[in-house]
Every structure is written in structure tokens, then in C-alpha cells.
Tab-separated table of C-alpha atoms and ligand atoms in Angstrom:
chain	number	residue	atom	x	y	z
A	1	MET	CA	116.659	70.834	112.544
A	2	LEU	CA	117.697	73.817	114.584
A	3	THR	CA	120.545	74.777	112.073
A	4	THR	CA	118.309	73.724	109.135
A	5	ARG	CA	115.701	75.924	107.606
A	6	PRO	CA	112.299	74.681	106.342
A	7	ARG	CA	112.282	73.257	102.749
A	8	GLY	CA	111.405	76.082	100.291
A	9	THR	CA	112.567	78.766	102.586
A	10	ALA	CA	115.548	81.211	102.087
A	11	ASP	CA	117.373	83.450	104.365
A	12	ILE	CA	118.127	86.811	102.318
A	13	LEU	CA	121.747	87.289	103.702
A	14	PRO	CA	123.529	90.726	103.618
A	15	GLY	CA	124.758	91.164	100.405
A	16	GLN	CA	121.667	90.129	98.734
A	17	THR	CA	119.544	92.009	101.039
A	18	GLU	CA	121.243	95.434	98.984
A	19	ASN	CA	119.570	93.564	95.272
A	20	TRP	CA	116.060	93.528	97.255
A	21	GLN	CA	116.128	97.107	98.539
A	22	TYR	CA	116.934	98.056	95.107
A	23	ILE	CA	114.052	96.195	93.465
A	24	GLU	CA	111.807	97.139	96.286
A	25	ASN	CA	112.546	100.654	95.672
A	26	VAL	CA	112.297	100.899	91.952
A	27	ALA	CA	108.279	99.524	92.670
A	28	ALA	CA	108.046	102.063	95.214
A	29	ARG	CA	109.377	105.094	92.366
A	30	VAL	CA	106.955	103.318	89.601
A	31	CYS	CA	103.679	103.004	92.144
A	32	ARG	CA	104.246	106.710	93.678
A	33	GLU	CA	104.724	107.770	89.879
A	34	TYR	CA	101.218	106.165	88.448
A	35	GLY	CA	99.427	107.021	91.149
A	36	TYR	CA	99.490	103.981	93.599
A	37	ARG	CA	99.787	104.280	97.415
A	38	GLU	CA	101.065	101.146	99.657
A	39	ILE	CA	98.914	98.881	101.885
A	40	ARG	CA	100.026	96.419	104.222
A	41	THR	CA	97.907	93.469	105.297
A	42	PRO	CA	98.121	91.009	107.718
A	43	ILE	CA	100.122	88.300	106.770
A	44	PHE	CA	97.988	85.783	107.303
A	45	GLU	CA	93.359	85.820	107.394
A	46	HIS	CA	90.554	83.703	107.890
A	47	THR	CA	91.100	80.426	106.044
A	48	GLU	CA	87.531	81.446	104.630
A	49	LEU	CA	88.665	84.503	102.884
A	50	PHE	CA	91.036	82.604	100.342
A	51	ILE	CA	88.714	79.444	99.475
A	52	ARG	CA	85.904	82.537	98.720
A	53	GLY	CA	88.669	85.299	97.680
A	54	VAL	CA	90.524	82.810	95.177
A	55	GLY	CA	88.404	79.743	94.708
A	56	GLU	CA	87.592	76.464	95.698
A	57	SER	CA	89.031	74.306	92.998
A	58	THR	CA	91.986	75.825	92.248
A	59	ASP	CA	95.480	74.320	92.784
A	60	ILE	CA	96.203	76.768	95.459
A	61	VAL	CA	92.919	76.614	97.808
A	62	GLU	CA	92.668	72.584	97.015
A	63	LYS	CA	96.493	71.844	97.721
A	64	GLU	CA	98.789	74.677	98.358
A	65	MET	CA	97.625	76.455	101.447
A	66	TYR	CA	99.595	77.072	105.029
A	67	THR	CA	96.377	76.392	106.985
A	68	PHE	CA	96.033	75.586	110.895
A	69	ARG	CA	94.063	76.423	113.549
A	70	ASP	CA	95.459	79.008	116.236
A	71	ARG	CA	94.825	78.510	120.083
A	72	GLY	CA	90.922	79.288	119.909
A	73	GLU	CA	90.123	77.286	117.415
A	74	ARG	CA	90.213	79.316	114.576
A	75	SER	CA	90.759	78.438	110.916
A	76	ILE	CA	93.864	80.562	109.918
A	77	THR	CA	95.465	80.419	106.386
A	78	LEU	CA	98.829	82.297	105.778
A	79	ARG	CA	98.162	84.172	102.602
A	80	PRO	CA	99.052	82.626	98.663
A	81	GLU	CA	98.158	85.669	97.532
A	82	GLY	CA	97.609	89.338	98.141
A	83	THR	CA	94.349	90.080	96.212
A	84	ALA	CA	91.718	88.817	98.428
A	85	SER	CA	93.398	90.701	101.513
A	86	VAL	CA	93.607	93.793	99.805
A	87	VAL	CA	89.830	92.921	98.618
A	88	ARG	CA	88.746	92.135	102.379
A	89	ALA	CA	91.030	95.713	103.726
A	90	TYR	CA	89.229	97.471	100.877
A	91	LEU	CA	85.668	96.054	102.540
A	92	GLU	CA	86.704	95.770	105.996
A	93	ASP	CA	88.394	99.588	105.928
A	94	LYS	CA	85.701	101.025	104.259
A	95	LEU	CA	88.124	102.496	101.164
A	96	HIS	CA	85.400	101.731	98.991
A	97	ALA	CA	83.226	104.860	100.820
A	98	GLY	CA	86.160	107.281	99.860
A	99	PRO	CA	87.200	108.683	96.173
A	100	GLN	CA	87.045	106.165	93.727
A	101	PRO	CA	89.052	104.255	92.400
A	102	VAL	CA	91.380	103.609	95.223
A	103	LYS	CA	94.625	102.447	93.700
A	104	THR	CA	97.235	100.394	95.513
A	105	TYR	CA	100.573	98.382	95.838
A	106	TYR	CA	102.433	95.776	97.506
A	107	ILE	CA	105.193	94.082	98.579
A	108	GLY	CA	106.256	91.064	100.799
A	109	PRO	CA	105.940	87.345	102.161
A	110	MET	CA	103.409	85.018	100.237
A	111	PHE	CA	103.060	81.058	101.117
A	112	ARG	CA	102.530	77.872	99.051
A	113	TYR	CA	102.679	74.398	100.028
A	114	ASP	CA	104.414	73.940	96.188
A	115	ARG	CA	106.654	71.535	95.444
A	116	PRO	CA	110.267	73.707	95.755
A	117	GLN	CA	112.221	74.029	92.157
A	118	ALA	CA	114.335	77.108	91.407
A	119	GLY	CA	112.112	80.222	91.014
A	120	ARG	CA	109.454	78.335	93.133
A	121	LEU	CA	109.748	78.916	96.828
A	122	ARG	CA	107.135	77.710	99.991
A	123	GLN	CA	107.658	81.003	101.323
A	124	PHE	CA	108.117	83.769	98.259
A	125	HIS	CA	107.541	87.753	97.763
A	126	GLN	CA	105.836	89.371	95.652
A	127	PHE	CA	105.186	93.312	94.263
A	128	GLY	CA	101.208	93.430	93.355
A	129	ILE	CA	98.691	96.266	92.971
A	130	GLU	CA	95.346	96.519	92.892
A	131	VAL	CA	92.984	99.033	91.576
A	132	PHE	CA	89.083	99.304	93.028
A	133	GLY	CA	86.493	101.096	91.436
A	134	ALA	CA	87.931	101.696	87.252
A	135	GLN	CA	85.741	99.313	85.198
A	136	GLN	CA	87.266	101.509	81.885
A	137	PRO	CA	89.628	99.705	79.755
A	138	ALA	CA	92.702	102.601	79.776
A	139	ALA	CA	92.844	101.066	83.463
A	140	ASP	CA	93.546	97.617	81.896
A	141	ALA	CA	96.323	98.710	79.879
A	142	GLU	CA	98.076	101.168	82.984
A	143	VAL	CA	97.919	98.102	85.173
A	144	MET	CA	99.718	96.373	82.221
A	145	ALA	CA	102.040	99.349	81.557
A	146	LEU	CA	103.477	100.029	85.224
A	147	ALA	CA	104.632	96.455	85.336
A	148	MET	CA	106.214	96.759	81.576
A	149	ASP	CA	107.571	100.091	83.139
A	150	PHE	CA	108.727	98.852	85.923
A	151	TYR	CA	110.406	95.568	84.603
A	152	GLY	CA	111.929	97.919	82.067
A	153	ARG	CA	113.874	100.130	84.946
A	154	LEU	CA	115.175	97.155	86.490
A	155	GLY	CA	116.829	96.598	82.540
A	156	LEU	CA	114.663	93.462	81.420
A	157	ASP	CA	113.331	94.437	78.332
A	158	ASP	CA	113.208	91.043	76.151
A	159	LEU	CA	110.180	89.750	78.892
A	160	GLU	CA	107.456	88.325	76.845
A	161	LEU	CA	103.155	90.462	77.827
A	162	HIS	CA	100.831	87.541	77.254
A	163	ILE	CA	97.089	88.838	76.966
A	164	ASN	CA	93.560	87.325	76.584
A	165	SER	CA	90.070	88.131	77.891
A	166	LEU	CA	88.941	85.384	79.957
A	167	GLY	CA	85.048	87.400	79.113
A	168	CYS	CA	82.374	87.961	81.648
A	169	PRO	CA	80.374	85.271	83.745
A	170	GLU	CA	78.355	84.845	80.800
A	171	CYS	CA	80.425	84.531	78.149
A	172	ARG	CA	82.029	81.900	80.507
A	173	ALA	CA	79.129	80.066	80.511
A	174	VAL	CA	78.954	79.660	76.922
A	175	VAL	CA	82.507	78.729	76.543
A	176	ARG	CA	82.233	76.493	78.927
A	177	GLU	CA	79.551	74.582	77.356
A	178	LYS	CA	81.635	74.570	74.124
A	179	LEU	CA	84.394	72.858	75.769
A	180	GLN	CA	82.833	70.356	77.444
A	181	GLN	CA	80.753	69.384	74.477
A	182	TYR	CA	84.730	69.595	72.710
A	183	PHE	CA	86.414	67.078	75.315
A	184	GLN	CA	83.779	65.019	76.619
A	185	PRO	CA	84.666	62.629	73.564
A	186	VAL	CA	88.787	61.929	74.788
A	187	LEU	CA	87.458	62.341	78.516
A	188	ASN	CA	88.972	59.305	79.187
A	189	GLU	CA	92.180	60.276	77.743
A	190	LEU	CA	92.833	63.609	79.887
A	191	CYS	CA	95.010	63.336	83.074
A	192	THR	CA	93.108	62.633	86.207
A	193	ASN	CA	93.263	66.584	87.255
A	194	CYS	CA	91.504	67.356	83.673
A	195	GLN	CA	88.735	65.071	83.968
A	196	ASP	CA	87.775	66.279	87.278
A	197	ARG	CA	88.719	70.127	85.758
A	198	PHE	CA	86.142	68.977	83.692
A	199	THR	CA	83.034	69.250	85.074
A	200	ARG	CA	84.532	71.922	87.623
A	201	ASN	CA	86.134	73.902	85.719
A	202	PRO	CA	86.555	72.765	82.179
A	203	LEU	CA	88.693	76.109	81.242
A	204	ARG	CA	91.763	75.059	83.123
A	205	ILE	CA	92.336	72.203	80.551
A	206	LEU	CA	93.834	74.394	78.538
A	207	ASP	CA	96.143	75.218	80.990
A	208	CYS	CA	97.109	71.694	81.465
A	209	LYS	CA	101.063	70.986	81.591
A	210	ALA	CA	100.446	67.959	80.429
A	211	SER	CA	101.343	66.837	76.987
A	212	HIS	CA	98.733	64.981	75.934
A	213	CYS	CA	96.078	66.781	77.557
A	214	ALA	CA	97.680	70.051	75.552
A	215	GLU	CA	97.480	67.646	72.451
A	216	LEU	CA	93.834	66.992	72.650
A	217	ALA	CA	93.302	70.789	74.030
A	218	ARG	CA	95.331	72.191	70.710
A	219	GLU	CA	91.522	72.861	68.555
A	220	ALA	CA	89.714	73.590	71.640
A	221	PRO	CA	87.047	76.761	71.792
A	222	THR	CA	88.793	79.541	73.552
A	223	THR	CA	87.135	82.145	75.591
A	224	ALA	CA	88.546	84.610	73.114
A	225	ASP	CA	86.008	83.020	70.914
A	226	CYS	CA	82.832	83.046	72.556
A	227	LEU	CA	83.184	86.829	74.038
A	228	CYS	CA	80.095	88.843	74.450
A	229	PRO	CA	79.765	92.294	71.970
A	230	ASP	CA	80.527	93.666	75.348
A	231	CYS	CA	83.244	92.241	76.342
A	232	ARG	CA	84.794	91.514	72.795
A	233	ALA	CA	84.726	95.862	72.702
A	234	HIS	CA	86.525	96.498	76.144
A	235	PHE	CA	89.479	94.040	75.533
A	236	GLU	CA	89.731	95.968	71.836
A	237	LYS	CA	89.507	99.275	73.959
A	238	VAL	CA	92.327	97.457	75.634
A	239	ARG	CA	94.580	96.540	73.045
A	240	GLN	CA	93.969	99.894	71.085
A	241	HIS	CA	95.903	101.551	73.936
A	242	MET	CA	98.312	99.045	74.619
A	243	GLN	CA	99.257	99.828	70.529
A	244	ASP	CA	99.132	103.911	71.345
A	245	LEU	CA	101.556	103.333	74.867
A	246	GLY	CA	103.814	101.317	72.439
A	247	ILE	CA	103.998	97.978	74.665
A	248	PRO	CA	104.046	94.906	72.643
A	249	TYR	CA	102.505	91.690	73.893
A	250	ILE	CA	101.650	88.721	72.125
A	251	LEU	CA	97.955	87.641	71.784
A	252	ASP	CA	97.194	84.233	73.850
A	253	LYS	CA	94.425	82.908	73.756
A	254	ARG	CA	95.269	79.801	75.703
A	255	LEU	CA	95.963	82.207	78.924
A	256	VAL	CA	93.693	81.335	82.007
A	257	ARG	CA	95.895	81.788	84.704
A	258	GLY	CA	95.611	79.707	87.791
A	259	LEU	CA	93.219	81.771	89.952
A	260	ASP	CA	89.224	81.815	89.785
A	261	TYR	CA	88.736	85.252	90.072
A	262	TYR	CA	89.421	86.596	86.622
A	263	THR	CA	86.991	88.583	83.782
A	264	HIS	CA	87.641	90.405	80.833
A	265	THR	CA	91.746	90.989	80.601
A	266	ALA	CA	93.751	87.970	81.522
A	267	PHE	CA	97.961	88.417	81.689
A	268	GLU	CA	101.326	86.900	82.333
A	269	ILE	CA	104.640	87.777	82.343
A	270	MET	CA	106.929	85.510	81.219
A	271	ALA	CA	111.509	85.845	81.586
A	272	PRO	CA	112.716	83.418	78.548
A	273	GLY	CA	115.787	81.898	80.309
A	274	ILE	CA	115.073	81.791	83.975
A	275	GLY	CA	114.169	78.214	83.814
A	276	ALA	CA	110.529	75.764	84.331
A	277	GLN	CA	108.858	78.301	86.109
A	278	SER	CA	109.177	81.674	83.741
A	279	SER	CA	106.129	83.449	84.595
A	280	ILE	CA	107.578	85.862	86.250
A	281	GLY	CA	103.956	88.332	86.765
A	282	GLY	CA	100.776	87.791	86.348
A	283	GLY	CA	97.174	89.585	86.894
A	284	GLY	CA	94.057	90.936	85.095
A	285	ARG	CA	90.636	92.068	85.814
A	286	TYR	CA	88.335	90.404	89.040
A	287	ASN	CA	84.766	92.450	88.230
A	288	GLY	CA	83.145	89.874	90.869
A	289	LEU	CA	85.337	89.681	93.544
A	290	VAL	CA	84.282	92.914	95.860
A	291	GLU	CA	80.840	91.489	95.556
A	292	ALA	CA	81.828	87.460	95.664
A	293	CYS	CA	83.700	89.252	99.048
A	294	GLY	CA	80.328	90.750	100.435
A	295	GLY	CA	80.798	93.937	99.030
A	296	PRO	CA	78.799	96.364	96.605
A	297	PRO	CA	79.790	95.558	92.900
A	298	THR	CA	82.607	96.725	92.051
A	299	PRO	CA	85.477	96.198	88.965
A	300	GLY	CA	88.944	95.543	89.594
A	301	ILE	CA	92.058	95.143	88.584
A	302	GLY	CA	95.922	93.869	89.151
A	303	PHE	CA	99.048	92.259	89.176
A	304	ALA	CA	101.556	90.544	91.315
A	305	LEU	CA	104.962	90.182	90.161
A	306	GLY	CA	107.584	87.520	91.952
A	307	LEU	CA	110.255	89.291	93.420
A	308	GLU	CA	112.360	85.664	93.453
A	309	ARG	CA	112.323	85.660	90.289
A	310	ILE	CA	112.592	88.714	88.819
A	311	LEU	CA	116.064	87.924	90.928
A	312	LEU	CA	117.068	84.897	88.607
A	313	ALA	CA	116.047	87.126	86.025
A	314	LEU	CA	118.229	90.273	86.490
A	315	GLU	CA	120.734	87.724	87.725
A	316	GLN	CA	121.165	85.725	84.164
A	317	ARG	CA	121.196	88.780	81.957
A	318	GLY	CA	124.165	90.530	84.482
A	319	LYS	CA	122.001	93.414	85.602
A	320	LEU	CA	122.074	93.863	88.740
A	321	PRO	CA	123.535	97.048	89.926
A	322	ASP	CA	127.068	96.486	91.483
A	323	ILE	CA	125.931	98.097	94.970
A	324	LYS	CA	128.239	98.941	97.176
A	325	VAL	CA	127.350	99.319	101.022
A	326	GLY	CA	129.191	98.788	104.558
A	327	PRO	CA	131.376	101.742	106.056
A	328	VAL	CA	133.595	104.451	103.815
A	329	VAL	CA	135.587	105.292	106.798
A	330	PHE	CA	137.485	103.108	109.290
A	331	LEU	CA	138.124	105.037	112.841
A	332	ALA	CA	140.976	103.121	113.344
A	333	ALA	CA	143.164	103.673	117.046
A	334	MET	CA	144.905	101.810	119.663
A	335	GLY	CA	144.953	101.642	123.692
A	336	ASP	CA	142.512	103.728	126.211
A	337	ARG	CA	142.225	106.919	125.789
A	338	ALA	CA	142.967	106.796	121.295
A	339	ILE	CA	139.935	104.358	121.619
A	340	ARG	CA	137.811	106.866	123.738
A	341	GLU	CA	138.930	109.479	121.302
A	342	GLY	CA	137.973	107.653	117.996
A	343	PHE	CA	134.841	106.340	119.924
A	344	SER	CA	134.042	110.090	120.138
A	345	LEU	CA	135.436	110.883	116.738
A	346	LEU	CA	133.322	107.849	115.047
A	347	ALA	CA	129.787	109.083	117.386
A	348	ARG	CA	130.430	113.215	115.076
A	349	LEU	CA	131.332	111.709	111.568
A	350	ARG	CA	128.184	109.355	112.057
A	351	ALA	CA	126.103	112.226	113.249
A	352	ALA	CA	127.929	113.825	109.996
A	353	GLY	CA	126.179	111.521	107.436
A	354	ILE	CA	129.394	109.519	107.108
A	355	ALA	CA	129.353	105.636	106.922
A	356	ALA	CA	131.907	104.736	109.552
A	357	ASP	CA	132.790	102.232	112.076
A	358	MET	CA	135.894	100.972	114.304
A	359	ASP	CA	137.770	97.789	115.673
A	360	TYR	CA	135.910	96.431	118.691
A	361	GLN	CA	137.837	92.928	118.954
A	362	GLY	CA	141.068	94.695	120.492
A	363	ARG	CA	143.081	94.018	117.052
A	364	SER	CA	146.696	95.490	117.067
A	365	LEU	CA	146.525	98.549	115.033
A	366	LYS	CA	148.591	96.853	111.624
A	367	ALA	CA	145.849	93.846	111.845
A	368	GLN	CA	143.183	96.826	112.092
A	369	MET	CA	144.329	98.381	109.111
A	370	LYS	CA	143.967	94.640	107.546
A	371	TYR	CA	140.870	94.412	108.354
A	372	ALA	CA	140.219	97.652	106.942
A	373	GLY	CA	141.267	96.826	103.618
A	374	LYS	CA	139.172	94.017	104.100
A	375	MET	CA	136.451	95.075	104.416
A	376	GLY	CA	137.243	97.547	101.142
A	377	VAL	CA	136.836	100.714	102.992
A	378	ARG	CA	137.823	104.194	100.971
A	379	TYR	CA	139.873	106.101	104.126
A	380	ALA	CA	140.997	105.211	106.850
A	381	VAL	CA	141.290	107.658	110.206
A	382	ILE	CA	143.554	106.556	112.744
A	383	ILE	CA	144.690	107.519	115.980
A	384	GLY	CA	147.978	106.494	117.083
A	385	GLU	CA	150.456	107.425	119.886
A	386	ASN	CA	151.822	110.184	117.929
A	387	GLU	CA	148.394	112.221	117.484
A	388	LEU	CA	146.718	111.405	120.271
A	389	GLN	CA	149.747	113.904	122.129
A	390	LYS	CA	149.224	116.317	119.007
A	391	GLY	CA	145.332	115.944	119.001
A	392	SER	CA	144.995	115.113	115.471
A	393	VAL	CA	144.650	112.431	113.404
A	394	VAL	CA	146.246	111.042	110.161
A	395	LEU	CA	143.697	110.689	107.300
A	396	ARG	CA	144.846	107.963	104.637
A	397	ASP	CA	143.297	107.245	101.240
A	398	MET	CA	143.108	103.355	100.891
A	399	ILE	CA	143.254	103.196	97.378
A	400	ALA	CA	145.676	105.574	96.758
A	401	GLY	CA	147.714	105.168	99.405
A	402	SER	CA	148.831	108.460	100.510
A	403	GLN	CA	148.459	109.897	104.010
A	404	ARG	CA	148.325	113.390	105.832
A	405	GLU	CA	148.227	114.527	109.170
A	406	ILE	CA	145.195	116.716	110.050
A	407	SER	CA	143.014	118.037	112.626
A	408	LYS	CA	139.221	115.858	113.848
A	409	ASP	CA	137.757	118.745	112.257
A	410	GLU	CA	139.540	119.127	109.289
A	411	ALA	CA	139.446	115.323	108.323
A	412	ILE	CA	135.385	115.396	109.095
A	413	ARG	CA	135.528	118.334	106.626
A	414	ALA	CA	137.309	116.536	103.977
A	415	LEU	CA	135.366	113.096	104.629
A	416	HIS	CA	131.801	115.163	104.002
A	417	SER	CA	133.065	116.690	100.996
B	1	HAM	P1	100.068	84.361	90.407
B	1	HAM	O1	100.164	84.175	88.701
B	1	HAM	O2	99.721	83.108	91.055
B	1	HAM	O3	99.114	85.769	90.530
B	1	HAM	O4	101.262	85.006	91.217
B	1	HAM	C1	102.066	85.649	90.350
B	1	HAM	C2	103.386	85.488	90.132
B	1	HAM	O5	103.794	85.190	91.887
B	1	HAM	C3	104.040	84.360	89.636
B	1	HAM	O6	103.901	85.376	88.082
B	1	HAM	C4	104.908	84.145	90.562
B	1	HAM	O7	106.264	84.912	89.449
B	1	HAM	C5	105.251	84.232	91.487
B	1	HAM	N1	104.673	83.009	92.584
B	1	HAM	C6	103.921	82.680	92.231
B	1	HAM	N2	103.454	81.597	93.050
B	1	HAM	C7	105.473	81.327	93.249
B	1	HAM	C8	106.110	80.332	93.802
B	1	HAM	N3	106.212	79.352	94.943
B	1	HAM	N4	107.242	80.935	94.477
B	1	HAM	C9	107.731	82.304	93.716
B	1	HAM	N5	107.346	82.989	92.751
B	1	HAM	C10	106.239	82.558	93.012
B	1	HAM	C11	98.329	86.328	91.823
B	1	HAM	O8	98.877	85.743	92.952
B	1	HAM	C12	97.280	87.155	92.010
B	1	HAM	N6	97.118	87.705	92.833
B	1	HAM	C13	97.696	88.461	90.781
B	1	HAM	C14	97.038	89.003	90.830
B	1	HAM	C15	96.246	90.361	91.461
B	1	HAM	N7	95.893	89.402	90.095
B	1	HAM	C16	95.069	90.263	90.339
B	1	HAM	N8	95.994	90.891	90.967
């Protein structure tokens, strides 16, 4: 146990963290350009928030939450997603009292107790955005455009954007009734999960992965068929904006999403070829959520994209950049005096912004040079007996294999340029 991490978690090691930083930097840059500012909320919240926010009948709340009692006997849950927390912060920190819309983004770990497999972890990471107070269809288009722009900048240009409209609560009531009428005659042919969904949330039957349910649902009515005139007009305008922006999408009337809070536009982005877990991101509008959490009626919309799945897609397509990190210069010195001189020079190099390192194992000069080669440094600065006498150093170009003896100041200047 001591040397085994919990199932469904991962260590992100040096050599991998650089890829994460790369993705996070692209996300931050895109967000800045679109006017989104970072928000950081706690990793745990009161359980009640997710029950109310994500929805009681969702898989997340029913089966996947990491919930525990803290020492004060409060029920606490590790966040399974970011939207509910950002809504809570929007209300608690009175962001609704400032200028609207409020446009936020976040990057961080989420927790869901699910069966781990490729692309599915129990601790995973999302990059998400949430917008409050923007009811116009252009906001829906902006949110999807930002997601696709972000993927595009990473070089993921073969993704599929699926979109649908789930309508308002009134449309939802209509489709719910139609679905119950449609499925009633075949109710006992549905899987037990869907039989349960039949009363609680029949829309989710459209999303069932069981082949017989999918078969039965093929001709079922969809939300898109039951939209009221306002919802239909909203969705039409969203689609027009997407066309104007030249962003291709697939109209997917079966798309329902696994969280309860969605209204109007819902979308999911698929990455072909990354395995069973091909949903690389998803989101949509949630116009009733702020109110459901005790706030004023406020339109909301956002998305979350799974970073592990993005990495899988990048890896699979050979799109991960070759990021070179680590020291550029290795300072090789031997003997107490040379080491003292070398250590001071190391500090000067670093102060000049040059990534530099030296030996801390008491290796011989020869072994130090061998180690420098293994580390892949571009230059070595060597202080041997001879250089110590003259107050000079040897600057060696590790690739060219050439070297020259120069003063310390000259070495700093040369390495700085
Ligand atoms: P979600 O569809 O549950 O939506 O998750 C969004 C993305 O997170 C998924 O498309 C997937 O890439 C990633 N993801 C989810 N679960 C896992 C897992 N167990 N392992 C690895 N990756 C995973 C939400 O979370 C909503 N909060 C999105 C949203 C924001 N809607 C509006 N605003």
C-alpha cells in the first residue's frame, strides 16, 4: 500500500508535467483573448451543492461522488465537476452584483468514482469556462468557438462538435411526456437502468449505451422535435452564428448529456480514435441553475474539457510538442576551492537567467562530463586546476565538441547571448 497509489489516480512526472503546462498555457492564453478570467474554488464543497447542482438522478450523484464526513460531522464531497462550485462562488462572493456578464475559467482536478479505463480516471483534470448573465445566442456560439479554437491551437483539428438543443423546462415537460408515451409499450424490454430512468428522467434513455435500448430509442421523439418557438429561434440563431464563424458541427438530436442542469444548447466534442472514452469535452447552457442554487434568475453557459483525454488525442496524433527543459549549462568543478568558485559562478549564471546546474555527488571531472552529456546540456563550464590558477574557465560546446578558455565574465556574456 505504501508504494501504490489509489486506483484511478496518476502521478504526473517530470517529462510529462511539461505537456500539462503547455496545454494549461494555451488555455490561459485563449481565455485571455476571449475575455475570461481565472477563478479558483475549493476542491471540496458541501455535498448538498452537488446534489442540488448536478442533479439527484445523475450517475455522478447516485454512484460516483467521493463523499465523507469530516471531523465536524459535515458531509463533504470532492468536487466531481466545476460548474456547481463556480455557481456557488458567483452567489456567495456576490459576483452577480458586479458588471455582467461574468466570464470565468478554471483548470484543476475533479473526482468521480467510476470504473477506471483508458481516458477515465477517478482523479482527472478539466479545463472549464462558465459565463453568467449572457442570454444572447452569440454567447452560446462564443463558448463553443472558444473550445474549438483551443483545440485547434493545440493542433487537434479533426474533432467532431456535436450540438443539440434541450429546450427550456416547458419543452422538457413536453418531451418527457412524449418519451413516456413512446417507451411505455416496451418498458420491460429496457435495461433496469432505463426502467428507472423512465420515471425519473426519460430523456436519459436516449443516452443509454446498451444496444437493445439504443435500438428501441431509434425512432423516439427528441427534444429538438419538441422545442417551443422561443427555444427554436434561440437555437436557430446559435447555428447561424456557428455558420458565420465557419465552425463545422454535427446536429445530434440524441445528445442529452449526463448532468441535469442543461437547458437550450448542449454540446459535446468527440475525438475519434482515443478509445471508448471519446468525449473529449462537453458543455451547454444552464439557465435555471443559479436560481436552483438560491440566486436570482441568471442565464449560465459553459463547458469542461478533459485534460487527460486531450493528452491522449495529442499523443495519438503525434501532436505533442518536443519541449526541451532542464539546464542548458553544466558547471563541472573538482576540489574544494574549484567547487566554491564554481558554486558562486553557478549563482551568477542563474541570476543572468541561464538555466544551470552542477554536481552534488562528488563525482570525478570525467564522470561529471559524462553526466552532463546524459543530461543533454548544450554547454559545460569547467573549472579545473589550471583554470583555478588563472581565474579562468573552459567553455565547452557539447554539440560541436569544441572548447575555449575564457574569463568568467566572458563566459556569462557568451552564454547569455
Ligand atoms: P462532463 O461531460 O461530465 O461535463 O465532463 C466534461 C469532460 O470531462 C468530459 O468530456 C471528459 O473529457 C472529462 N471527463 C469526465 N469524466 C472523466 C473521467 N472520469 N476521467 C477523465 N476525464 C473525464 C461537466 O463536467 C460539466 N461541468 C461541463 C460544463 C461546464 N457544462 C457547463 N459548464
